[in-house]
mmCIF file of C-alpha atoms in Angstrom:
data_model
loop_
_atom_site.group_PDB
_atom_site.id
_atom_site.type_symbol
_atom_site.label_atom_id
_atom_site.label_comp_id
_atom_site.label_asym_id
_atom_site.label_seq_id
_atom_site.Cartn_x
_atom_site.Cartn_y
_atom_site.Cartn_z
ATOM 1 C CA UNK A 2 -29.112 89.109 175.683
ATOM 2 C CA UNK A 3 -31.450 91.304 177.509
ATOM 3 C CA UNK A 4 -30.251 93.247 180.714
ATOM 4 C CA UNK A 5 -31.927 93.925 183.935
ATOM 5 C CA UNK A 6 -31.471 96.873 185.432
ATOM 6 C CA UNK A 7 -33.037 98.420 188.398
ATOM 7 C CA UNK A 8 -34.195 102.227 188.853
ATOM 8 C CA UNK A 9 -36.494 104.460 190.436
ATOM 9 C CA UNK A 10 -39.595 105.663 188.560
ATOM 10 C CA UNK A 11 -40.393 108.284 191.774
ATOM 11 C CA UNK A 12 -39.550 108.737 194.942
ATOM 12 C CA UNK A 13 -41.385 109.956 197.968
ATOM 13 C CA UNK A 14 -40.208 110.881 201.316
ATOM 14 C CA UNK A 15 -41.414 112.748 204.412
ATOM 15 C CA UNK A 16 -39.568 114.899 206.507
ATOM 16 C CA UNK A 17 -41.083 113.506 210.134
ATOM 17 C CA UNK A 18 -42.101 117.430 211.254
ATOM 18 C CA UNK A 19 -45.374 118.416 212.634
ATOM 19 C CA UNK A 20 -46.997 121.981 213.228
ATOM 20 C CA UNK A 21 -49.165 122.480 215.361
ATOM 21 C CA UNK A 22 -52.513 121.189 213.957
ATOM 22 C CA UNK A 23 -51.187 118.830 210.851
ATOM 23 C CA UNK A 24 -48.334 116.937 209.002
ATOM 24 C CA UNK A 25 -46.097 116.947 206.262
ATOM 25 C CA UNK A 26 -47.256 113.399 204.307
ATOM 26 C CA UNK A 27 -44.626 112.778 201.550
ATOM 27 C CA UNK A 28 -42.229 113.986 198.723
ATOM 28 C CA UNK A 29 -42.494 113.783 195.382
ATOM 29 C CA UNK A 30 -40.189 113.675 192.537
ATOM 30 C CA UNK A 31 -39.504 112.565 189.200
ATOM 31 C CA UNK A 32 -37.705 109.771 187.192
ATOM 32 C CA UNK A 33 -34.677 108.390 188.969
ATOM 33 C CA UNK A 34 -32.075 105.816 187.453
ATOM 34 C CA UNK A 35 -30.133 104.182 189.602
ATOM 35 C CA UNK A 36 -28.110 101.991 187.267
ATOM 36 C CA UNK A 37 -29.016 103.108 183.785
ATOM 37 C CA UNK A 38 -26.908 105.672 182.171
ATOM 38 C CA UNK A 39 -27.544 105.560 178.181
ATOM 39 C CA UNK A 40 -30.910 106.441 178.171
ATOM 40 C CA UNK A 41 -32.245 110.470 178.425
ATOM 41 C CA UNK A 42 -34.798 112.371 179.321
ATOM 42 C CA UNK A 43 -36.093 114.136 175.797
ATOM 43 C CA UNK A 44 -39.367 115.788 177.475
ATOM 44 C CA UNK A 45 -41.080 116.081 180.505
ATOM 45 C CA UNK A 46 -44.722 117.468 181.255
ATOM 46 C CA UNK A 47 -45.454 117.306 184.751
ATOM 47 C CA UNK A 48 -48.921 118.639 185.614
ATOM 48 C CA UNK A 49 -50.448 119.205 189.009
ATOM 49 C CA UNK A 50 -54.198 119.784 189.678
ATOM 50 C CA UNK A 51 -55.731 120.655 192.961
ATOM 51 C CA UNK A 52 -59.090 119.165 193.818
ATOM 52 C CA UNK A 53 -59.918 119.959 197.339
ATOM 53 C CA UNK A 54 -57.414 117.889 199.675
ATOM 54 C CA UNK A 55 -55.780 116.026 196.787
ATOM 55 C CA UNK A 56 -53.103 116.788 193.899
ATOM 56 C CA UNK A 57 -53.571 114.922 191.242
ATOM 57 C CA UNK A 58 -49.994 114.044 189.542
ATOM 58 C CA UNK A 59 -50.032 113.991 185.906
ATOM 59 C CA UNK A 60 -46.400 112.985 184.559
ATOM 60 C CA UNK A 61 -45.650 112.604 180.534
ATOM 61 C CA UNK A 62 -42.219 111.794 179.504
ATOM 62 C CA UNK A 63 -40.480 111.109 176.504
ATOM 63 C CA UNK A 64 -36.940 109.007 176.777
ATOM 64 C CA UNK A 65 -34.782 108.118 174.611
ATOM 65 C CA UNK A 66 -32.477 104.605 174.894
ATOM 66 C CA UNK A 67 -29.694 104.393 172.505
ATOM 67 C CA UNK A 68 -29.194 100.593 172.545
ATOM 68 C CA UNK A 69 -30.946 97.390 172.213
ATOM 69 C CA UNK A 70 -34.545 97.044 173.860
ATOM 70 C CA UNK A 71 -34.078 96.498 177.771
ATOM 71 C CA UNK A 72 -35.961 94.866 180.514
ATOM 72 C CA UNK A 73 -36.151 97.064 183.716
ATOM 73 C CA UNK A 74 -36.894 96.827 187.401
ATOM 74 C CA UNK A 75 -38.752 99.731 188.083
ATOM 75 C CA UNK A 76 -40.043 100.922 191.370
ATOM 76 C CA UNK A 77 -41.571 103.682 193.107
ATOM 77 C CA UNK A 78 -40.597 104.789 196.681
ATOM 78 C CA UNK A 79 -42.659 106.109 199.083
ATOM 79 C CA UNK A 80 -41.412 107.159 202.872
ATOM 80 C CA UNK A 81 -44.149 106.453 205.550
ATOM 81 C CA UNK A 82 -44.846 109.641 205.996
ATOM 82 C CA UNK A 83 -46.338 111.108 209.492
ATOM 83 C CA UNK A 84 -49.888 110.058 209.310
ATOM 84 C CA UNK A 85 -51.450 111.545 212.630
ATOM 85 C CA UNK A 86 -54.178 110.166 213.482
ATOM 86 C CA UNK A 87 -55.639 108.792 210.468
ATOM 87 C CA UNK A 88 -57.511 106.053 210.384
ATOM 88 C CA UNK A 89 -56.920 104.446 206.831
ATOM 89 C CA UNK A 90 -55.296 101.350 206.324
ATOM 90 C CA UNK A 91 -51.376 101.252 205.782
ATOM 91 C CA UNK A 92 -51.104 97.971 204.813
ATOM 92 C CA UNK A 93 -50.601 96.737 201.791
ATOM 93 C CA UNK A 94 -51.058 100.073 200.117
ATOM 94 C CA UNK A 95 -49.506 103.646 201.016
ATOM 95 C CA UNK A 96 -52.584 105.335 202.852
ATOM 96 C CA UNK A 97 -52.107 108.807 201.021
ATOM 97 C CA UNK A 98 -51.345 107.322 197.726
ATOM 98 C CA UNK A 99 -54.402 106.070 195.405
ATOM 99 C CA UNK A 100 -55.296 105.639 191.811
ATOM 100 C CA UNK A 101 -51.486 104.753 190.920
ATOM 101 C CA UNK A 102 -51.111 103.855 187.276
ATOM 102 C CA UNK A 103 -48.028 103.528 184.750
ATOM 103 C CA UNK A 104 -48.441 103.185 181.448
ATOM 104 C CA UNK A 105 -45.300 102.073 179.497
ATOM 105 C CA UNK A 106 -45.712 102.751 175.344
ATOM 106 C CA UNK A 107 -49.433 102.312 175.219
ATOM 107 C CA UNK A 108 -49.483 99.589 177.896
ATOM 108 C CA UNK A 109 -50.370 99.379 181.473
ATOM 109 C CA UNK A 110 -48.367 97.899 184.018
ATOM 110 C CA UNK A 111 -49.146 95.667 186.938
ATOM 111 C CA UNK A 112 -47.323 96.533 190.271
ATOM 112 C CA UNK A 113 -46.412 94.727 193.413
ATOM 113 C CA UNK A 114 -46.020 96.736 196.797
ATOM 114 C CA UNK A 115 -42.210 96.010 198.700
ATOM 115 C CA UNK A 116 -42.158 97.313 202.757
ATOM 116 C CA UNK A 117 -38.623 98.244 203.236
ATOM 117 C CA UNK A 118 -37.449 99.172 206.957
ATOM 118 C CA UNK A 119 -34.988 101.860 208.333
ATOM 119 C CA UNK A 120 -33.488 103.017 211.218
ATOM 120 C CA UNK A 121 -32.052 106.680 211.967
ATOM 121 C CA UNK A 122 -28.446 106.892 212.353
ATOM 122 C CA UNK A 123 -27.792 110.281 214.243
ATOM 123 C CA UNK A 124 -31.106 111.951 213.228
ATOM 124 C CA UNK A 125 -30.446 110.763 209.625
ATOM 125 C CA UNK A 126 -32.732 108.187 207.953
ATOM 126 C CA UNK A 127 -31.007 105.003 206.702
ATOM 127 C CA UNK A 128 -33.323 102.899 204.455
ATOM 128 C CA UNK A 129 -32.927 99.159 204.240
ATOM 129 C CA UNK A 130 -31.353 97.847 201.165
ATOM 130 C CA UNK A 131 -33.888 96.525 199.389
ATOM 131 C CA UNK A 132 -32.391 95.943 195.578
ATOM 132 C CA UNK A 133 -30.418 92.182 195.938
ATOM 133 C CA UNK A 134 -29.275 90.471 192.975
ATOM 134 C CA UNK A 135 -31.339 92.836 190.268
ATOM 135 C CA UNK A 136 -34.612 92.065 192.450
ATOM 136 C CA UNK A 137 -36.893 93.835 194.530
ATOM 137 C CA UNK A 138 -37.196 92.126 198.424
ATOM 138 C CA UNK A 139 -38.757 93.910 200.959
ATOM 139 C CA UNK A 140 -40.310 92.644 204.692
ATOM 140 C CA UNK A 141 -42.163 89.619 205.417
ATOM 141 C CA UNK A 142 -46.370 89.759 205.235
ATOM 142 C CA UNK A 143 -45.972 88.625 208.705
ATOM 143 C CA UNK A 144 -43.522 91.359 210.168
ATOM 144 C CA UNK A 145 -45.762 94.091 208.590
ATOM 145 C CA UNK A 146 -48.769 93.038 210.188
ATOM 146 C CA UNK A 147 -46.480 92.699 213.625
ATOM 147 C CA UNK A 148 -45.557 96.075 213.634
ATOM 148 C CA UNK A 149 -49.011 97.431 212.847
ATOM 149 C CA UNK A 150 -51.070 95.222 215.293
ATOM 150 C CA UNK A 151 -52.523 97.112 218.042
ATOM 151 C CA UNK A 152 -51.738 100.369 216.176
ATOM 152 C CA UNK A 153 -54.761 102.779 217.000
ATOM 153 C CA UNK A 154 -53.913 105.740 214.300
ATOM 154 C CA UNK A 155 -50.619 105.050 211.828
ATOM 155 C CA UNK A 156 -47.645 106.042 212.816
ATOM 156 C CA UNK A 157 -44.422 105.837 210.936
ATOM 157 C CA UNK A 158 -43.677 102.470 210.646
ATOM 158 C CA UNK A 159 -42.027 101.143 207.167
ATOM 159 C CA UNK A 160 -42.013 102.382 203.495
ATOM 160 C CA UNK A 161 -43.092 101.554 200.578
ATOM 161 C CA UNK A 162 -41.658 100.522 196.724
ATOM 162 C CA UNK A 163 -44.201 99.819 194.115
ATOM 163 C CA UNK A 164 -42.487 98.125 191.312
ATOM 164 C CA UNK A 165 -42.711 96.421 187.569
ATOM 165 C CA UNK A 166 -40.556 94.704 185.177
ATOM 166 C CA UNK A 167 -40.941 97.604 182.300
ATOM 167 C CA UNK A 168 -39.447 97.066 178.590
ATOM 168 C CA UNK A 169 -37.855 100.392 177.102
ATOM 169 C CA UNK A 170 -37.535 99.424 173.316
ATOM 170 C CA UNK A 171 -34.764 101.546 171.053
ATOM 171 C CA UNK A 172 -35.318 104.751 170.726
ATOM 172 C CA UNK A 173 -38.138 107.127 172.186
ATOM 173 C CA UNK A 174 -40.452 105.434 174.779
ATOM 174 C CA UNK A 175 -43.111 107.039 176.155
ATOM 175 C CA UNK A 176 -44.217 107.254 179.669
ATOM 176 C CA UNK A 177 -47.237 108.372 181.352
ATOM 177 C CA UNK A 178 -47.723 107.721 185.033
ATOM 178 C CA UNK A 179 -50.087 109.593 187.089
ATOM 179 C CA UNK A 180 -51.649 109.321 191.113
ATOM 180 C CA UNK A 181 -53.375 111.010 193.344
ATOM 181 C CA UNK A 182 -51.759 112.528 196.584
ATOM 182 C CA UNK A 183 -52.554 113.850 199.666
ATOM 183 C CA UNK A 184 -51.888 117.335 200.589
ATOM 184 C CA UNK A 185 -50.278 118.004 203.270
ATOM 185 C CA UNK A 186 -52.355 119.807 206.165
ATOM 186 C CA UNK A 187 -51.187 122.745 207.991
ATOM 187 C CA UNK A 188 -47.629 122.128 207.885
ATOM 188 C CA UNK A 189 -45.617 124.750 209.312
ATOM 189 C CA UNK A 190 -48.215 127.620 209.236
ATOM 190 C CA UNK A 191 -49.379 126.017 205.485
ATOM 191 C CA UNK A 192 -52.097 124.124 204.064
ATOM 192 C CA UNK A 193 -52.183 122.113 200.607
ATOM 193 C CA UNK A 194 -48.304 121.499 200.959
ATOM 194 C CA UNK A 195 -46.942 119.792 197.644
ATOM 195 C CA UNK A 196 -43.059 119.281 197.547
ATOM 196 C CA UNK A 197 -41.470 117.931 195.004
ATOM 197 C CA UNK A 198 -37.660 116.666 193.768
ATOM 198 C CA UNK A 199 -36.764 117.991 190.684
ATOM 199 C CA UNK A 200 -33.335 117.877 190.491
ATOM 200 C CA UNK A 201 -33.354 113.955 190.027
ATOM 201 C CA UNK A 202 -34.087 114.628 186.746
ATOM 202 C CA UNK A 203 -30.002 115.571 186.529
ATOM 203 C CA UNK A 204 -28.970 112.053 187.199
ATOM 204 C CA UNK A 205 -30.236 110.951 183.554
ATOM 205 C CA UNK A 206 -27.885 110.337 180.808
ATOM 206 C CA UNK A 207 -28.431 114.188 179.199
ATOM 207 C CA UNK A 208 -27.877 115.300 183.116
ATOM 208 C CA UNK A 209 -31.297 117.592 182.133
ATOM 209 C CA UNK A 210 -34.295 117.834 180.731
ATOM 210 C CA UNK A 211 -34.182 118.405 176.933
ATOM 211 C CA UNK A 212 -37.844 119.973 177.399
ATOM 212 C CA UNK A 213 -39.124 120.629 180.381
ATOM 213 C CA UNK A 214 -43.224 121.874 181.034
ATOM 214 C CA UNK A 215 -44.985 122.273 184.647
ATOM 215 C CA UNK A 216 -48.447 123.240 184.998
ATOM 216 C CA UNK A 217 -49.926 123.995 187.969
ATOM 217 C CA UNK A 218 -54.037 124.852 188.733
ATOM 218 C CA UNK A 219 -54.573 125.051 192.787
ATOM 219 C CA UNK A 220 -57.853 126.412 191.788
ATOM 220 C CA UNK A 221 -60.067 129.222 191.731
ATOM 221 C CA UNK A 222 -59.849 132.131 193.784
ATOM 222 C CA UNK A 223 -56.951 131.120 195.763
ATOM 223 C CA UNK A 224 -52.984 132.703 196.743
ATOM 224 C CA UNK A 225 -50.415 130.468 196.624
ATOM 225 C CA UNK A 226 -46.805 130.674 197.455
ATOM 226 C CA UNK A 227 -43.800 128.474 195.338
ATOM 227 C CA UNK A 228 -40.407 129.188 196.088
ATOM 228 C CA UNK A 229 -37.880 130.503 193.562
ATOM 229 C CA UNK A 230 -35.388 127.784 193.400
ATOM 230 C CA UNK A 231 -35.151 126.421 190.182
ATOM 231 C CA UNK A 232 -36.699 129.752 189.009
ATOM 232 C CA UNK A 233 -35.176 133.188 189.097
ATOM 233 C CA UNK A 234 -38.100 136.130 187.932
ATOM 234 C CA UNK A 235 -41.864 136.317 188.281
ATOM 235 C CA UNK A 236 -41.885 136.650 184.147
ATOM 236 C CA UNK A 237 -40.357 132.832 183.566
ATOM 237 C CA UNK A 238 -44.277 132.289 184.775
ATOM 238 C CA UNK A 239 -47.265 132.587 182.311
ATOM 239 C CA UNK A 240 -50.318 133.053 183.991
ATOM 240 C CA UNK A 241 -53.088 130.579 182.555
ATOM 241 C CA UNK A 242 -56.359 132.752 182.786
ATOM 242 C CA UNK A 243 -57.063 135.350 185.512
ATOM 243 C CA UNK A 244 -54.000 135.842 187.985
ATOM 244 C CA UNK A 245 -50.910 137.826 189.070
ATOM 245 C CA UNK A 246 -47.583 137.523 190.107
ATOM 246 C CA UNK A 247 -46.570 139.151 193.437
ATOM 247 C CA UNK A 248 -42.999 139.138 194.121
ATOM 248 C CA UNK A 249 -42.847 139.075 198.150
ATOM 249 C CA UNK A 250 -44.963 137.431 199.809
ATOM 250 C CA UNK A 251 -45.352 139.319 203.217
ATOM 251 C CA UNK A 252 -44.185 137.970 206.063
ATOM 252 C CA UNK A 253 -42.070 135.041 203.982
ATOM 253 C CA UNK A 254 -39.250 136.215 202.684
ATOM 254 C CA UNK A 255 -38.220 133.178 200.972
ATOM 255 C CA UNK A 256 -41.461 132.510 199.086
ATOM 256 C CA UNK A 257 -43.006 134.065 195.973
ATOM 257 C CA UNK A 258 -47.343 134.495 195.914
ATOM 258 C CA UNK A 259 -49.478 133.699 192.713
ATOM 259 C CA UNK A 260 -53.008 134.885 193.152
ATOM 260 C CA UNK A 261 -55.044 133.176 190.723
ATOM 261 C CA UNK A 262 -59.116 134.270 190.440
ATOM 262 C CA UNK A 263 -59.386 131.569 187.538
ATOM 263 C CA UNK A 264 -56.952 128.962 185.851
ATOM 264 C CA UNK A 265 -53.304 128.172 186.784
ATOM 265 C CA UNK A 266 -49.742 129.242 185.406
ATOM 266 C CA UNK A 267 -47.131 127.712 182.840
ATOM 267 C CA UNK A 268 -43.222 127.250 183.337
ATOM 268 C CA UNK A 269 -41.224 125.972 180.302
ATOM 269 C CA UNK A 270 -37.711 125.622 179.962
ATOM 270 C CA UNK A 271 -35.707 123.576 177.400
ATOM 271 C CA UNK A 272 -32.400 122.051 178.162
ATOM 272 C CA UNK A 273 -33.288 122.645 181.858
ATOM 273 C CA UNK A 274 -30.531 121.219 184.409
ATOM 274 C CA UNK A 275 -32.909 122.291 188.008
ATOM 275 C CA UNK A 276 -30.785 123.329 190.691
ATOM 276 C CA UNK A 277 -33.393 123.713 193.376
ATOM 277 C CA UNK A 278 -36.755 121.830 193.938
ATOM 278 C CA UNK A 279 -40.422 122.446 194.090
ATOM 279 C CA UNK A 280 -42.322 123.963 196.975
ATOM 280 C CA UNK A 281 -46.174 124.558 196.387
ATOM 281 C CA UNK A 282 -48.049 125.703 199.760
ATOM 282 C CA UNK A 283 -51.045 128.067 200.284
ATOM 283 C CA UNK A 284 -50.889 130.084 203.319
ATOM 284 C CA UNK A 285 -53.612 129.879 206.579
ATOM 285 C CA UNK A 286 -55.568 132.961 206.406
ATOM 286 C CA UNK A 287 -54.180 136.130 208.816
ATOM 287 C CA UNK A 288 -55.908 139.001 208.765
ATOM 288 C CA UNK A 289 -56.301 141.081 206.945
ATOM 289 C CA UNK A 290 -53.605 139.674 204.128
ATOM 290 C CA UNK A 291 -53.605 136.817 201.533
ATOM 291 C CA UNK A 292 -56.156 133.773 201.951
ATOM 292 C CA UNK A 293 -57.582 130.991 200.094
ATOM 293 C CA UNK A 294 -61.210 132.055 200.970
ATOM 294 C CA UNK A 295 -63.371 129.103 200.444
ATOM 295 C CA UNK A 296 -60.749 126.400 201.409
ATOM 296 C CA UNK A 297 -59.695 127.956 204.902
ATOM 297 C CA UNK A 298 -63.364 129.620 205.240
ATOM 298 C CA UNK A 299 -64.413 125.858 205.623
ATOM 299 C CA UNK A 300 -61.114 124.211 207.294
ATOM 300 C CA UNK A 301 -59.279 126.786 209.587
ATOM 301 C CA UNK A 302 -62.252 129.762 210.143
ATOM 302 C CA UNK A 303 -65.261 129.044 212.073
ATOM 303 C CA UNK A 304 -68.262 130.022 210.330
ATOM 304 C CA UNK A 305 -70.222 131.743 211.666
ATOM 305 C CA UNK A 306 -67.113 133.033 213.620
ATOM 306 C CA UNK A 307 -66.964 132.938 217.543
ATOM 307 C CA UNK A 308 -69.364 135.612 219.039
ATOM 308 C CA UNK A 309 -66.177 137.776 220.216
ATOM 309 C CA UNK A 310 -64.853 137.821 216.926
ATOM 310 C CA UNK A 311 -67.116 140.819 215.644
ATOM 311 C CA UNK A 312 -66.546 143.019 218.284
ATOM 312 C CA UNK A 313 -62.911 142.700 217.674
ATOM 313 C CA UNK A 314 -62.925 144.573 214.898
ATOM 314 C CA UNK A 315 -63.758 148.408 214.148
ATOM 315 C CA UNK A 316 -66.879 148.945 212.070
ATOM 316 C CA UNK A 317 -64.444 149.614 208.553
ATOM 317 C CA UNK A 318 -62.574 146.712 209.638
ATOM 318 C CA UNK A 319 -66.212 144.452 209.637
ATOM 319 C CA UNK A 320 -67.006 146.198 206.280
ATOM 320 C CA UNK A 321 -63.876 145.161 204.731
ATOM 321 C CA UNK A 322 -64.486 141.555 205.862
ATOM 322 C CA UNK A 323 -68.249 141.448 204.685
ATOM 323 C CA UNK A 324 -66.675 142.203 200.969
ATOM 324 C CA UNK A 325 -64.000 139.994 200.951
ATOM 325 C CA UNK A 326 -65.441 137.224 199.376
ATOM 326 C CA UNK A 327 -66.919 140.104 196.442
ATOM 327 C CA UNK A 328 -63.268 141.710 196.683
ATOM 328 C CA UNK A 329 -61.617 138.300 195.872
ATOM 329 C CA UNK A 330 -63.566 137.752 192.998
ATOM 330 C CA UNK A 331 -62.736 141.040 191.304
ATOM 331 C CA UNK A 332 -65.776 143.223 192.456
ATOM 332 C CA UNK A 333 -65.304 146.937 191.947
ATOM 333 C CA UNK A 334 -66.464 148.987 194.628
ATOM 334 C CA UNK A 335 -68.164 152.261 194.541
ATOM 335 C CA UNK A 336 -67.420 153.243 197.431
ATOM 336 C CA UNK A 337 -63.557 155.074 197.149
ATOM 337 C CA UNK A 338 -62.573 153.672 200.717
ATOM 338 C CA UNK A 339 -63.272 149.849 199.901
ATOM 339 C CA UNK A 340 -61.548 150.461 196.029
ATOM 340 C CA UNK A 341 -58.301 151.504 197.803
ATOM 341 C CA UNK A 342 -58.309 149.326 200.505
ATOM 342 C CA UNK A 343 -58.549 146.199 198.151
ATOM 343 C CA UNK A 344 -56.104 148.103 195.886
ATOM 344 C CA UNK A 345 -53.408 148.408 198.121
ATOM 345 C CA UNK A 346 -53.685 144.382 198.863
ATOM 346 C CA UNK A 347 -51.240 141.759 196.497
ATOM 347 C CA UNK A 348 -53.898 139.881 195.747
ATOM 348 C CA UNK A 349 -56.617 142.213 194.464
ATOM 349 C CA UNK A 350 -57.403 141.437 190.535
ATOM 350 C CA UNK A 351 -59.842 143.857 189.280
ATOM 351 C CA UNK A 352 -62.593 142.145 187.328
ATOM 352 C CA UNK A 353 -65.216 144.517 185.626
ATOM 353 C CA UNK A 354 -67.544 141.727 184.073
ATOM 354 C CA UNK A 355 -68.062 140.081 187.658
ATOM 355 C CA UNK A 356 -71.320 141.315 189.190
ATOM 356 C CA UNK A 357 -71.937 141.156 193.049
ATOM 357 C CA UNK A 358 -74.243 138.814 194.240
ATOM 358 C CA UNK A 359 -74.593 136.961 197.556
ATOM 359 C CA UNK A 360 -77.102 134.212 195.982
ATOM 360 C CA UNK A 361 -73.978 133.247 193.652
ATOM 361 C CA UNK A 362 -71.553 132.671 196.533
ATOM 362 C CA UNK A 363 -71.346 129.177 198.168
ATOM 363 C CA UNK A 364 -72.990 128.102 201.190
ATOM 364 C CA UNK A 365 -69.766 129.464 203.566
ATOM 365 C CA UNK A 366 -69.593 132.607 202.366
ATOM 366 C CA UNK A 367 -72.875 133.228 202.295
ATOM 367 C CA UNK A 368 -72.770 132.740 206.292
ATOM 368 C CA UNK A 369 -69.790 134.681 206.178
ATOM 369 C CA UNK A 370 -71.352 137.710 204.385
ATOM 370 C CA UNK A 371 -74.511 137.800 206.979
ATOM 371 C CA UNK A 372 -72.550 137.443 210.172
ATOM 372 C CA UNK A 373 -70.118 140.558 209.197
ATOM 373 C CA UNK A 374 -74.054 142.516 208.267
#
C-alpha cells in the first residue's frame, strides 16, 4: 500500500522590517520533511545567479528512499512578505515569485497555490494549520479576494503553499526545482538581499548533506558581503574567475566582502551538517569605500550628481571619483598617487590586460566620468 506523506519542498518567510527606502521580501531555504524520516539527502547543488533585481534559484538534489516507492504531498511555503508599494497582483500567485518549476525524475509537476492565514501571538508569527488529514486546505477564493479588495499597494495579508502529489521511487530520485526571486531592496543599509535557510537540510534522515555545492555569481564588477555562519575562513571559498576575498568588511563587523571583477565563487563541503544560514547582501555605496558601481550608479546615485555634490569634494578627492569606474575594472594608473590610493582599498584587483577607455563604459558611467572632468 502506498503512503502519503506530507513535507516541505522550500520555505519562504519575511521578517516584516523596513529601512528606510525598501523591504526585506522573503526567505529562502531548502528541502524540508515534515513527516518523512527514511529518506536522505545524498547531494545538493544549490546555485544562485544575479540578473539585475532578480536571483535566479537553481536547486539539484539527489535523495535517496530506502523503502518501497511513495506518494508525497509536497508544498512550498512562502510568507507574504512586506511588499511596499508594489503594484503587482498578489492573488493567486506570490507577487515576487515567478517562473516556479519542479521537476521530479525527468518529469514536471503541476502545482496548485494554498493561502494560509496567521495571526501574531506576542510579536511572534503563528501560521494557520494548513496540513488536515494528509491534505493541503488553505482559505476560501472568496476570503482572499475580501481581504485584498480596496487594497491600493499589497500589504501583508496571507501566505502562500504551492504544492504537488510527487512519487519518490526506491532508491536515488532526482530533483531539480528552480524560480526566480526578488531581491530585496535596501534593506537595512543593503541592496540585492538574498537570505536563505540552510540548516533545514539537518532535519533529513542523514541529519546533513552527504555532498553539499553552492555557487554564487552576483555579477561583474560588484562587492558583496555573506556572513560566516556555516563557514569559518575566507580559503573554504574558491573564487570562480577574477575576485578576492577580504576578511572585514569595514564598518560590519559581522560580515565578510567578496569583490568579484568577473565570475562568482565555489563552496563545497561533503558530509556538511550547517549550523548557521545564508546571508548574501551588497552594500549602498559610501564614499569613498566598497560599491557595486553600475547597480547603485543607476539605483541609489544620481547621475549626473546634484550640483553641490562636486564642490564637496577636494580636487584629489574628484580625481579619485572620475577613475573609479577605470579603478574597479582593474586599470593601472600611472600616476603613483591614484596606484596607491586604489591600492590601499579591499576591493582593488589589479588587471594589466584591461585598457582604459570611456567609449567601453556604459551609458552611467560615462555621465559619471564627464561630470567629475
Amino acid at each position: 500500500m502506498k503512503k502519503v506523506l506530507p513535507f516541505i519542498v522550500c520555505c519562504l518567510s519575511c521578517i516584516p522590517a523596513f529601512a528606510n527606502d525598501g523591504a526585506l521580501y522573503a526567505t529562502g531555504n531548502q528541502l524540508i520533511p515534515v513527516n518523512e524520516t527514511d529518506i536522505s539527502v545524498k547531494k545538493e547543488v544549490l546555485t544562485l545567479n544575479r540578473v539585475g533585481d532578480i536571483m535566479q534559484v537553481n536547486v539539484y538534489y539527489e535523495f535517496f528512499n530506502p523503502s518501497a516507492e511513495k506518494e508525497l504531498l509536497v508544498g512550498f511555503e512562502a510568507d507574504d512578505g512586506c511588499f511596499g508599494n508594489d503594484p503587482r497582483p498578489a492573488f493567486p500567485e506570490h507577487p515576487s515569485i515567478r517562473n516556479f518549476k519542479v521537476v521530479i525524475n525527468g518529469e514536471p509537476q503541476t502545482f496548485d497555490i494554498a493561502h494560509i492565514g496567521y495571526t501574531y501571538d506576542n510579536g511572534h508569527k503563528v501560521t494557520d494549520e494548513y496540513v488536515i488529514d494528509g491534505q493541503i486546505k488553505g482559505m476560501p477564493k472568496e476570503e482572499c479576494e475580501e481581504l485584498l479588495d480596496g487594497l491600493e499597494c499589497i500589504e501583508p495579508i496571507f501566505d502562500y503553499v504551492y504544492y504537488f502529489t510527487a512519487k519518490f521511487q526506491p532508491g536515488l530520485n532526482i530533483i531539480r526545482h528552480t524560480y526566480d526571486f526578488d531581491l530585496s531592496d535596501a534593506f537595512n543599509g543593503m541592496v540585492n538581499y538574498f537570505p536563505y535557510v540552510l540548516t533545514a537540510a539537518n532535519r533529513w534522515a542523514n541529519h546533513q548533506i552527504d555532498d553539499f555545492t553552492l555557487l554564487v555569481d552576483m555579477g561583474d564588477r560588484i562587492s558583496f558581503y555573506i556572513q560566516p555562519t556555516f563557514w569559518k575562513d575566507g580559503d573554504e571559498w574558491e573564487i570562480l574567475g577574477k575576485g578576492r576575498y577580504a576578511p572585514v568588511a569595514a564598518g560590519i563587523p559581522d560580515r565578510v566582502q567578496f569583490h568579484m571583477q568577473h565570475g562568482g565563487i565555489r563552496f563545497h563541503k561533503e558530509n556538511f551538517h550547517p549550523d548557521g544560514e545564508l546571508n548574501i547582501s551588497a552594500a549602498v555605496w559610501t564614499w569613498p569605500g566598497h560599491f557595486d558601481f553600475e547597480s547603485f550608479s543607476k539605483q541609489y546615485m544620481p547621475l549626473p550628481p546634484e550640483d553641490d555634490d562636486y564642490d564637496r569634494f577636494t580636487p584629489e578627492q574628484r580625481r579619485i571619483a572620475r577613475n573609479l569606474p577605470f579603478a574597479y575594472r582593474g586599470y593601472i594608473f600611472n600616476s603613483k598617487e591614484l596606484q596607491d590610493y586604489f591600492e590601499s582599498t579591499t576591493w582593488y584587483i589589479p588587471n594589466p590586460d584591461y585598457k582604459a577607455d570611456v567609449a567601453t563604459l556604459n551609458e552611467n558611467e560615462q555621465e559619471w566620468v564627464e561630470y567629475w572632468k
